[in-house]
PDB file of C-alpha atoms in Angstrom:
ATOM      1  CA  UNK A   5      -3.974  -4.815  15.565  1.00  0.00           C
ATOM      2  CA  UNK A   6      -4.671  -5.060  19.289  1.00  0.00           C
ATOM      3  CA  UNK A   7      -5.918  -8.634  18.916  1.00  0.00           C
ATOM      4  CA  UNK A   8      -2.630  -9.670  17.289  1.00  0.00           C
ATOM      5  CA  UNK A   9      -0.182  -7.284  18.941  1.00  0.00           C
ATOM      6  CA  UNK A  10       2.852  -9.564  18.530  1.00  0.00           C
ATOM      7  CA  UNK A  11       2.168  -9.993  14.817  1.00  0.00           C
ATOM      8  CA  UNK A  12       1.509  -6.262  14.504  1.00  0.00           C
ATOM      9  CA  UNK A  13       4.839  -5.348  16.128  1.00  0.00           C
ATOM     10  CA  UNK A  14       7.013  -7.939  14.395  1.00  0.00           C
ATOM     11  CA  UNK A  15       6.285  -6.249  11.043  1.00  0.00           C
ATOM     12  CA  UNK A  16       8.506  -3.342  12.065  1.00  0.00           C
ATOM     13  CA  UNK A  17      11.359  -5.715  12.897  1.00  0.00           C
ATOM     14  CA  UNK A  18      11.051  -7.712   9.680  1.00  0.00           C
ATOM     15  CA  UNK A  19      10.948  -4.645   7.433  1.00  0.00           C
ATOM     16  CA  UNK A  20      13.991  -3.179   9.233  1.00  0.00           C
ATOM     17  CA  UNK A  21      15.982  -6.453   9.016  1.00  0.00           C
ATOM     18  CA  UNK A  22      15.644  -6.938  12.773  1.00  0.00           C
ATOM     19  CA  UNK A  23      17.522  -3.722  13.534  1.00  0.00           C
ATOM     20  CA  UNK A  24      15.759  -2.843  16.797  1.00  0.00           C
ATOM     21  CA  UNK A  25      16.810   0.834  16.759  1.00  0.00           C
ATOM     22  CA  UNK A  26      15.429   1.397  13.243  1.00  0.00           C
ATOM     23  CA  UNK A  27      12.301  -0.600  14.074  1.00  0.00           C
ATOM     24  CA  UNK A  28      11.654   1.526  17.172  1.00  0.00           C
ATOM     25  CA  UNK A  29      12.172   4.741  15.172  1.00  0.00           C
ATOM     26  CA  UNK A  30       9.665   3.528  12.572  1.00  0.00           C
ATOM     27  CA  UNK A  31       7.154   2.468  15.226  1.00  0.00           C
ATOM     28  CA  UNK A  32       7.300   5.858  16.941  1.00  0.00           C
ATOM     29  CA  UNK A  33       6.868   7.664  13.624  1.00  0.00           C
ATOM     30  CA  UNK A  34       3.959   5.423  12.703  1.00  0.00           C
ATOM     31  CA  UNK A  35       2.161   6.114  15.983  1.00  0.00           C
ATOM     32  CA  UNK A  36       2.896   9.828  15.682  1.00  0.00           C
ATOM     33  CA  UNK A  37       1.253   9.896  12.243  1.00  0.00           C
ATOM     34  CA  UNK A  38      -1.808   8.077  13.632  1.00  0.00           C
ATOM     35  CA  UNK A  39      -2.186  10.720  16.352  1.00  0.00           C
ATOM     36  CA  UNK A  40      -1.747  13.468  13.756  1.00  0.00           C
ATOM     37  CA  UNK A  41      -4.486  12.020  11.559  1.00  0.00           C
ATOM     38  CA  UNK A  42      -6.808  11.486  14.526  1.00  0.00           C
ATOM     39  CA  UNK A  43      -6.411  15.168  15.426  1.00  0.00           C
ATOM     40  CA  UNK A  44      -6.897  16.620  11.944  1.00  0.00           C
ATOM     41  CA  UNK A  45      -9.654  19.262  11.905  1.00  0.00           C
ATOM     42  CA  UNK A  46     -12.782  18.154  10.096  1.00  0.00           C
ATOM     43  CA  UNK A  47     -12.423  21.154   7.748  1.00  0.00           C
ATOM     44  CA  UNK A  48      -9.027  19.963   6.411  1.00  0.00           C
ATOM     45  CA  UNK A  49      -8.954  20.227   2.634  1.00  0.00           C
ATOM     46  CA  UNK A  50     -12.025  22.458   2.712  1.00  0.00           C
ATOM     47  CA  UNK A  51     -14.208  19.487   3.624  1.00  0.00           C
ATOM     48  CA  UNK A  52     -17.467  20.185   5.427  1.00  0.00           C
ATOM     49  CA  UNK A  53     -18.524  16.856   6.893  1.00  0.00           C
ATOM     50  CA  UNK A  54     -21.464  16.634   9.243  1.00  0.00           C
ATOM     51  CA  UNK A  55     -21.056  15.264  12.738  1.00  0.00           C
ATOM     52  CA  UNK A  56     -17.856  13.232  12.387  1.00  0.00           C
ATOM     53  CA  UNK A  57     -17.142  11.053  15.399  1.00  0.00           C
ATOM     54  CA  UNK A  58     -13.593  11.019  16.716  1.00  0.00           C
ATOM     55  CA  UNK A  59     -11.782   8.024  15.212  1.00  0.00           C
ATOM     56  CA  UNK A  60      -8.879   6.178  16.800  1.00  0.00           C
ATOM     57  CA  UNK A  61      -6.701   4.068  14.551  1.00  0.00           C
ATOM     58  CA  UNK A  62      -6.545   1.294  17.161  1.00  0.00           C
ATOM     59  CA  UNK A  63     -10.339   1.026  17.205  1.00  0.00           C
ATOM     60  CA  UNK A  64     -10.723   0.652  13.440  1.00  0.00           C
ATOM     61  CA  UNK A  65     -11.288  -2.733  11.835  1.00  0.00           C
ATOM     62  CA  UNK A  66     -12.145  -3.913   8.365  1.00  0.00           C
ATOM     63  CA  UNK A  67     -15.895  -3.923   9.088  1.00  0.00           C
ATOM     64  CA  UNK A  68     -15.905  -0.349  10.426  1.00  0.00           C
ATOM     65  CA  UNK A  69     -18.276   1.928   8.510  1.00  0.00           C
ATOM     66  CA  UNK A  70     -15.504   4.252   7.251  1.00  0.00           C
ATOM     67  CA  UNK A  71     -13.390   1.315   6.041  1.00  0.00           C
ATOM     68  CA  UNK A  72     -16.401  -0.288   4.355  1.00  0.00           C
ATOM     69  CA  UNK A  73     -17.174   3.034   2.677  1.00  0.00           C
ATOM     70  CA  UNK A  74     -13.712   3.044   1.063  1.00  0.00           C
ATOM     71  CA  UNK A  75     -14.018  -0.601   0.018  1.00  0.00           C
ATOM     72  CA  UNK A  76     -17.571  -0.475  -1.316  1.00  0.00           C
ATOM     73  CA  UNK A  77     -16.680   2.426  -3.627  1.00  0.00           C
ATOM     74  CA  UNK A  78     -13.414   0.781  -4.655  1.00  0.00           C
ATOM     75  CA  UNK A  79     -11.391   3.858  -3.735  1.00  0.00           C
ATOM     76  CA  UNK A  80      -8.683   1.379  -2.734  1.00  0.00           C
ATOM     77  CA  UNK A  81      -8.307  -2.165  -3.996  1.00  0.00           C
ATOM     78  CA  UNK A  82      -5.809  -4.993  -4.207  1.00  0.00           C
ATOM     79  CA  UNK A  83      -5.405  -7.893  -6.618  1.00  0.00           C
ATOM     80  CA  UNK A  84      -5.656 -11.681  -6.057  1.00  0.00           C
ATOM     81  CA  UNK A  85      -1.981 -12.230  -6.748  1.00  0.00           C
ATOM     82  CA  UNK A  86       1.427 -10.607  -6.523  1.00  0.00           C
ATOM     83  CA  UNK A  87       3.560  -8.317  -8.630  1.00  0.00           C
ATOM     84  CA  UNK A  88       6.408  -9.815 -10.622  1.00  0.00           C
ATOM     85  CA  UNK A  89       8.842  -9.082  -7.776  1.00  0.00           C
ATOM     86  CA  UNK A  90       6.643 -10.915  -5.245  1.00  0.00           C
ATOM     87  CA  UNK A  91       5.184  -7.817  -3.609  1.00  0.00           C
ATOM     88  CA  UNK A  92       1.507  -7.305  -2.853  1.00  0.00           C
ATOM     89  CA  UNK A  93      -0.300  -4.656  -4.902  1.00  0.00           C
ATOM     90  CA  UNK A  94      -2.371  -1.716  -3.686  1.00  0.00           C
ATOM     91  CA  UNK A  95      -4.461   0.219  -6.217  1.00  0.00           C
ATOM     92  CA  UNK A  96      -5.593   3.767  -5.394  1.00  0.00           C
ATOM     93  CA  UNK A  97      -7.936   5.451  -7.867  1.00  0.00           C
ATOM     94  CA  UNK A  98      -8.305   9.156  -6.980  1.00  0.00           C
ATOM     95  CA  UNK A  99     -11.366  10.753  -8.542  1.00  0.00           C
ATOM     96  CA  UNK A 100     -14.175  13.085  -7.580  1.00  0.00           C
ATOM     97  CA  UNK A 101     -15.317  10.263  -5.298  1.00  0.00           C
ATOM     98  CA  UNK A 102     -12.390  11.203  -3.057  1.00  0.00           C
ATOM     99  CA  UNK A 103     -13.895  14.660  -2.564  1.00  0.00           C
ATOM    100  CA  UNK A 104     -17.202  13.056  -1.608  1.00  0.00           C
ATOM    101  CA  UNK A 105     -15.405  10.706   0.809  1.00  0.00           C
ATOM    102  CA  UNK A 106     -13.514  13.606   2.409  1.00  0.00           C
ATOM    103  CA  UNK A 107     -16.778  15.434   2.842  1.00  0.00           C
ATOM    104  CA  UNK A 108     -18.408  12.410   4.437  1.00  0.00           C
ATOM    105  CA  UNK A 109     -15.576  10.967   6.552  1.00  0.00           C
ATOM    106  CA  UNK A 110     -13.237  13.906   6.899  1.00  0.00           C
ATOM    107  CA  UNK A 111      -9.745  13.795   5.385  1.00  0.00           C
ATOM    108  CA  UNK A 112      -8.294  12.309   8.575  1.00  0.00           C
ATOM    109  CA  UNK A 113     -10.938   9.596   8.871  1.00  0.00           C
ATOM    110  CA  UNK A 114     -10.596   8.690   5.204  1.00  0.00           C
ATOM    111  CA  UNK A 115      -6.795   8.441   5.411  1.00  0.00           C
ATOM    112  CA  UNK A 116      -6.989   6.304   8.560  1.00  0.00           C
ATOM    113  CA  UNK A 117      -9.361   3.920   6.773  1.00  0.00           C
ATOM    114  CA  UNK A 118      -6.948   3.597   3.840  1.00  0.00           C
ATOM    115  CA  UNK A 119      -4.012   2.944   6.180  1.00  0.00           C
ATOM    116  CA  UNK A 120      -6.057   0.334   8.060  1.00  0.00           C
ATOM    117  CA  UNK A 121      -6.622  -1.582   4.810  1.00  0.00           C
ATOM    118  CA  UNK A 122      -2.926  -1.434   3.917  1.00  0.00           C
ATOM    119  CA  UNK A 123      -2.183  -2.684   7.437  1.00  0.00           C
ATOM    120  CA  UNK A 124      -4.486  -5.673   6.876  1.00  0.00           C
ATOM    121  CA  UNK A 125      -2.537  -6.473   3.708  1.00  0.00           C
ATOM    122  CA  UNK A 126       0.855  -6.052   5.416  1.00  0.00           C
ATOM    123  CA  UNK A 127       0.062  -8.659   8.096  1.00  0.00           C
ATOM    124  CA  UNK A 128       0.838 -11.369   5.523  1.00  0.00           C
ATOM    125  CA  UNK A 129       4.347 -12.724   6.312  1.00  0.00           C
ATOM    126  CA  UNK A 130       5.429 -12.811   2.663  1.00  0.00           C
ATOM    127  CA  UNK A 131       4.238  -9.230   2.185  1.00  0.00           C
ATOM    128  CA  UNK A 132       6.421  -8.181   5.112  1.00  0.00           C
ATOM    129  CA  UNK A 133       9.402  -9.715   3.316  1.00  0.00           C
ATOM    130  CA  UNK A 134       8.599  -8.751  -0.288  1.00  0.00           C
ATOM    131  CA  UNK A 135       6.874  -5.421   0.324  1.00  0.00           C
ATOM    132  CA  UNK A 136       4.027  -3.609  -1.393  1.00  0.00           C
ATOM    133  CA  UNK A 137       3.763  -2.057  -4.838  1.00  0.00           C
ATOM    134  CA  UNK A 138       1.586   1.061  -4.694  1.00  0.00           C
ATOM    135  CA  UNK A 139      -0.269   2.066  -7.869  1.00  0.00           C
ATOM    136  CA  UNK A 140      -1.920   5.504  -8.026  1.00  0.00           C
ATOM    137  CA  UNK A 141      -4.207   5.762 -11.048  1.00  0.00           C
ATOM    138  CA  UNK A 142      -4.729   9.479 -11.800  1.00  0.00           C
ATOM    139  CA  UNK A 143      -6.598   9.040 -15.080  1.00  0.00           C
ATOM    140  CA  UNK A 144      -9.909  10.016 -13.443  1.00  0.00           C
ATOM    141  CA  UNK A 145      -8.494  12.703 -11.151  1.00  0.00           C
ATOM    142  CA  UNK A 146     -10.498  15.886 -11.686  1.00  0.00           C
ATOM    143  CA  UNK A 147      -9.046  19.391 -11.660  1.00  0.00           C
ATOM    144  CA  UNK A 148     -11.115  20.072  -8.514  1.00  0.00           C
ATOM    145  CA  UNK A 149      -9.450  17.130  -6.747  1.00  0.00           C
ATOM    146  CA  UNK A 150      -5.954  18.266  -7.758  1.00  0.00           C
ATOM    147  CA  UNK A 151      -6.576  21.881  -6.735  1.00  0.00           C
ATOM    148  CA  UNK A 152      -7.866  20.685  -3.356  1.00  0.00           C
ATOM    149  CA  UNK A 153      -4.782  18.490  -2.963  1.00  0.00           C
ATOM    150  CA  UNK A 154      -2.594  21.570  -3.522  1.00  0.00           C
ATOM    151  CA  UNK A 155      -4.023  23.384  -0.514  1.00  0.00           C
ATOM    152  CA  UNK A 156      -1.361  24.060   2.178  1.00  0.00           C
ATOM    153  CA  UNK A 157      -3.084  21.849   4.766  1.00  0.00           C
ATOM    154  CA  UNK A 158      -3.335  18.987   2.273  1.00  0.00           C
ATOM    155  CA  UNK A 159       0.310  19.359   1.234  1.00  0.00           C
ATOM    156  CA  UNK A 160       1.345  19.075   4.885  1.00  0.00           C
ATOM    157  CA  UNK A 161      -0.625  15.842   5.090  1.00  0.00           C
ATOM    158  CA  UNK A 162       0.972  14.585   1.845  1.00  0.00           C
ATOM    159  CA  UNK A 163       4.414  15.335   3.255  1.00  0.00           C
ATOM    160  CA  UNK A 164       3.654  13.340   6.416  1.00  0.00           C
ATOM    161  CA  UNK A 165       2.392  10.405   4.357  1.00  0.00           C
ATOM    162  CA  UNK A 166       5.526  10.523   2.175  1.00  0.00           C
ATOM    163  CA  UNK A 167       7.611  10.352   5.340  1.00  0.00           C
ATOM    164  CA  UNK A 168       5.629   7.287   6.421  1.00  0.00           C
ATOM    165  CA  UNK A 169       6.262   5.503   3.114  1.00  0.00           C
ATOM    166  CA  UNK A 170       9.936   6.435   3.169  1.00  0.00           C
ATOM    167  CA  UNK A 171      11.057   5.317   6.610  1.00  0.00           C
ATOM    168  CA  UNK A 172       8.222   4.784   9.085  1.00  0.00           C
ATOM    169  CA  UNK A 173       5.865   2.272   7.499  1.00  0.00           C
ATOM    170  CA  UNK A 174       5.526  -1.300   8.734  1.00  0.00           C
ATOM    171  CA  UNK A 175       5.985  -2.479   5.147  1.00  0.00           C
ATOM    172  CA  UNK A 176       8.470  -1.974   2.344  1.00  0.00           C
ATOM    173  CA  UNK A 177       7.425   0.056  -0.685  1.00  0.00           C
ATOM    174  CA  UNK A 178       8.922  -1.904  -3.581  1.00  0.00           C
ATOM    175  CA  UNK A 179       7.528   0.407  -6.219  1.00  0.00           C
ATOM    176  CA  UNK A 180       5.389   3.534  -6.552  1.00  0.00           C
ATOM    177  CA  UNK A 181       3.627   3.763  -9.899  1.00  0.00           C
ATOM    178  CA  UNK A 182       1.709   6.896 -10.920  1.00  0.00           C
ATOM    179  CA  UNK A 183      -0.421   6.179 -13.963  1.00  0.00           C
ATOM    180  CA  UNK A 184      -1.963   8.626 -16.437  1.00  0.00           C
ATOM    181  CA  UNK A 185      -1.408  11.930 -14.631  1.00  0.00           C
ATOM    182  CA  UNK A 186      -3.282  14.662 -16.602  1.00  0.00           C
ATOM    183  CA  UNK A 187      -1.452  17.871 -17.487  1.00  0.00           C
ATOM    184  CA  UNK A 188      -3.034  19.805 -14.627  1.00  0.00           C
ATOM    185  CA  UNK A 189      -1.700  17.250 -12.107  1.00  0.00           C
ATOM    186  CA  UNK A 190       1.962  17.577 -13.090  1.00  0.00           C
ATOM    187  CA  UNK A 191       2.709  20.332 -10.576  1.00  0.00           C
ATOM    188  CA  UNK A 192       1.233  18.201  -7.795  1.00  0.00           C
ATOM    189  CA  UNK A 193       3.219  15.132  -8.880  1.00  0.00           C
ATOM    190  CA  UNK A 194       6.433  17.174  -8.957  1.00  0.00           C
ATOM    191  CA  UNK A 195       5.735  18.424  -5.433  1.00  0.00           C
ATOM    192  CA  UNK A 196       5.134  14.886  -4.221  1.00  0.00           C
ATOM    193  CA  UNK A 197       8.513  13.863  -5.657  1.00  0.00           C
ATOM    194  CA  UNK A 198      10.254  16.463  -3.475  1.00  0.00           C
ATOM    195  CA  UNK A 199       8.625  14.921  -0.381  1.00  0.00           C
ATOM    196  CA  UNK A 200       9.943  11.424  -1.150  1.00  0.00           C
ATOM    197  CA  UNK A 201      13.197  10.045   0.175  1.00  0.00           C
ATOM    198  CA  UNK A 202      15.973   9.434  -2.343  1.00  0.00           C
ATOM    199  CA  UNK A 203      15.404   5.674  -2.097  1.00  0.00           C
ATOM    200  CA  UNK A 204      11.689   6.045  -2.782  1.00  0.00           C
ATOM    201  CA  UNK A 205      12.311   8.471  -5.654  1.00  0.00           C
ATOM    202  CA  UNK A 206      14.442   5.794  -7.268  1.00  0.00           C
ATOM    203  CA  UNK A 207      11.412   3.470  -7.121  1.00  0.00           C
ATOM    204  CA  UNK A 208       8.972   6.003  -8.562  1.00  0.00           C
ATOM    205  CA  UNK A 209       7.601   5.248 -12.032  1.00  0.00           C
ATOM    206  CA  UNK A 210       5.548   7.760 -14.024  1.00  0.00           C
ATOM    207  CA  UNK A 211       3.458   6.096 -16.727  1.00  0.00           C
ATOM    208  CA  UNK A 212       1.460   7.832 -19.417  1.00  0.00           C
ATOM    209  CA  UNK A 213      -0.267   4.593 -20.461  1.00  0.00           C
ATOM    210  CA  UNK A 214      -1.838   2.011 -18.160  1.00  0.00           C
ATOM    211  CA  UNK A 215      -0.225  -0.782 -20.176  1.00  0.00           C
ATOM    212  CA  UNK A 216       3.203   0.345 -18.920  1.00  0.00           C
ATOM    213  CA  UNK A 217       2.215  -1.100 -15.541  1.00  0.00           C
ATOM    214  CA  UNK A 218       2.372  -4.604 -17.034  1.00  0.00           C
ATOM    215  CA  UNK A 219       6.150  -4.464 -16.546  1.00  0.00           C
ATOM    216  CA  UNK A 220       5.493  -4.728 -12.811  1.00  0.00           C
ATOM    217  CA  UNK A 221       2.140  -6.555 -12.566  1.00  0.00           C
ATOM    218  CA  UNK A 222       0.757  -9.211 -14.895  1.00  0.00           C
ATOM    219  CA  UNK A 223      -2.142  -7.962 -16.971  1.00  0.00           C
ATOM    220  CA  UNK A 224      -4.383 -10.875 -15.923  1.00  0.00           C
ATOM    221  CA  UNK A 225      -4.304  -9.663 -12.302  1.00  0.00           C
ATOM    222  CA  UNK A 226      -5.273  -6.070 -13.043  1.00  0.00           C
ATOM    223  CA  UNK A 227      -8.736  -4.544 -13.445  1.00  0.00           C
ATOM    224  CA  UNK A 228     -10.001  -4.356 -17.012  1.00  0.00           C
ATOM    225  CA  UNK A 229      -9.100  -0.677 -17.336  1.00  0.00           C
ATOM    226  CA  UNK A 230      -5.409  -1.573 -17.167  1.00  0.00           C
ATOM    227  CA  UNK A 231      -5.397  -3.799 -20.232  1.00  0.00           C
ATOM    228  CA  UNK A 232      -7.522  -5.419 -22.894  1.00  0.00           C
ATOM    229  CA  UNK A 233      -8.110  -8.631 -20.993  1.00  0.00           C
ATOM    230  CA  UNK A 234      -7.469  -7.690 -17.389  1.00  0.00           C
ATOM    231  CA  UNK A 235      -9.334  -9.099 -14.456  1.00  0.00           C
ATOM    232  CA  UNK A 236      -9.288 -12.711 -15.557  1.00  0.00           C
ATOM    233  CA  UNK A 237      -7.579 -14.259 -12.545  1.00  0.00           C
ATOM    234  CA  UNK A 238      -9.790 -15.382  -9.642  1.00  0.00           C
ATOM    235  CA  UNK A 239     -12.338 -12.655 -10.192  1.00  0.00           C
ATOM    236  CA  UNK A 240      -9.826  -9.907 -10.974  1.00  0.00           C
ATOM    237  CA  UNK A 241     -11.581  -6.578 -10.960  1.00  0.00           C
ATOM    238  CA  UNK A 242     -14.739  -8.123  -9.528  1.00  0.00           C
ATOM    239  CA  UNK A 243     -13.014  -9.685  -6.516  1.00  0.00           C
ATOM    240  CA  UNK A 244     -13.502  -7.878  -3.217  1.00  0.00           C
ATOM    241  CA  UNK A 245     -10.624  -6.832  -0.985  1.00  0.00           C
ATOM    242  CA  UNK A 246     -11.366  -9.726   1.380  1.00  0.00           C
ATOM    243  CA  UNK A 247     -11.482 -12.236  -1.510  1.00  0.00           C
ATOM    244  CA  UNK A 248      -8.098 -11.020  -2.727  1.00  0.00           C
ATOM    245  CA  UNK A 249      -6.647 -11.437   0.770  1.00  0.00           C
ATOM    246  CA  UNK A 250      -7.995 -14.994   0.918  1.00  0.00           C
ATOM    247  CA  UNK A 251      -6.507 -15.734  -2.502  1.00  0.00           C
ATOM    248  CA  UNK A 252      -3.088 -14.578  -1.276  1.00  0.00           C
ATOM    249  CA  UNK A 253      -3.430 -16.652   1.898  1.00  0.00           C
ATOM    250  CA  UNK A 254      -4.403 -19.765  -0.075  1.00  0.00           C
ATOM    251  CA  UNK A 255      -1.351 -19.379  -2.289  1.00  0.00           C
ATOM    252  CA  UNK A 256       0.960 -18.892   0.689  1.00  0.00           C
ATOM    253  CA  UNK A 257      -0.486 -22.005   2.375  1.00  0.00           C
ATOM    254  CA  UNK A 258      -0.102 -24.025  -0.837  1.00  0.00           C
ATOM    255  CA  UNK A 259       3.513 -22.834  -1.240  1.00  0.00           C
ATOM    256  CA  UNK A 260       4.403 -23.766   2.344  1.00  0.00           C
ATOM    257  CA  UNK A 261       2.809 -27.210   1.952  1.00  0.00           C
ATOM    258  CA  UNK A 262       4.737 -27.785  -1.275  1.00  0.00           C
ATOM    259  CA  UNK A 263       8.014 -26.751   0.353  1.00  0.00           C
ATOM    260  CA  UNK A 264       7.419 -29.038   3.328  1.00  0.00           C
ATOM    261  CA  UNK A 265       6.661 -32.038   1.114  1.00  0.00           C
ATOM    262  CA  UNK A 266       9.677 -31.461  -1.135  1.00  0.00           C
ATOM    263  CA  UNK A 267      12.032 -30.964   1.812  1.00  0.00           C
ATOM    264  CA  UNK A 268      10.820 -34.178   3.471  1.00  0.00           C
ATOM    265  CA  UNK A 269      11.248 -36.283   0.326  1.00  0.00           C
ATOM    266  CA  UNK A 270      14.461 -34.796  -1.045  1.00  0.00           C
ATOM    267  CA  UNK A 271      17.106 -32.984   1.004  1.00  0.00           C
ATOM    268  CA  UNK A 272      17.997 -29.576  -0.342  1.00  0.00           C
ATOM    269  CA  UNK A 273      21.473 -29.514  -1.920  1.00  0.00           C
ATOM    270  CA  UNK A 274      23.288 -26.219  -2.149  1.00  0.00           C
ATOM    271  CA  UNK A 275      24.941 -25.526  -5.475  1.00  0.00           C
ATOM    272  CA  UNK A 276      27.351 -22.745  -6.241  1.00  0.00           C
ATOM    273  CA  UNK A 277      25.934 -20.036  -8.526  1.00  0.00           C
ATOM    274  CA  UNK A 278      26.863 -20.567 -12.146  1.00  0.00           C
ATOM    275  CA  UNK A 279      28.974 -17.402 -12.298  1.00  0.00           C
ATOM    276  CA  UNK A 280      31.143 -18.719  -9.422  1.00  0.00           C
ATOM    277  CA  UNK A 281      32.002 -21.989 -11.128  1.00  0.00           C
ATOM    278  CA  UNK A 282      35.522 -22.094 -12.453  1.00  0.00           C
ATOM    279  CA  UNK A 283      35.865 -22.688 -16.193  1.00  0.00           C
ATOM    280  CA  UNK A 284      36.726 -26.213 -17.239  1.00  0.00           C
TER     281      UNK A 284
END
């Protein structure tokens, strides 16, 4: 972020339709959350990590050990394409591996690493305009993970994160999909709903079957566990986070080149929408 400070800051303006007051409010909230996460006690969530070095969000980068830990274990992933509405896709797969990660990195360090990866995705100009679809796959969430997430200190963290997604993030949340929540996770999901803003609640989708997600994201882009033939496009489930980012960048570059060539050969002609044409 520090190496591209202008690009980092302009995200807040774009996602707030260049309303400087709203952008400043979001920026302040975003920085406040970063400081909160940096100051979280190592024992948050009952974690007992060893010597955890103090982590500053500004100092993190995609090759940092904590970020690589999240990527290598596929605790967060993206896909080499976009959702049907043009948004980028973030896949979170909570499982017992989250408990291990919290014990190794601390809850604060783990959350900062996840936010750093989402930041890397949100630097794409089209993502700033079209937003991000967040998919939380709870099919492998253990009862131990859910009970830990219901601790008071973890619920406070969840509330802060919900506030970030609602009004303080440097990206738009176009959809929040929770897939396959087991019966023992329903209380937690209902609590999370109370933390969300009314706008975000209207974009929340609870799916019992992974195939329901195909309404938002094409099956060919998703990992194999989300459909019979998933993961077929440009590596799909096997593609790394960096490979998916490159795939998005290649498509954006190809789209811009195509638009330039078409605009230079044929001038764009505005036509009235069909519903505005008077009947003949």
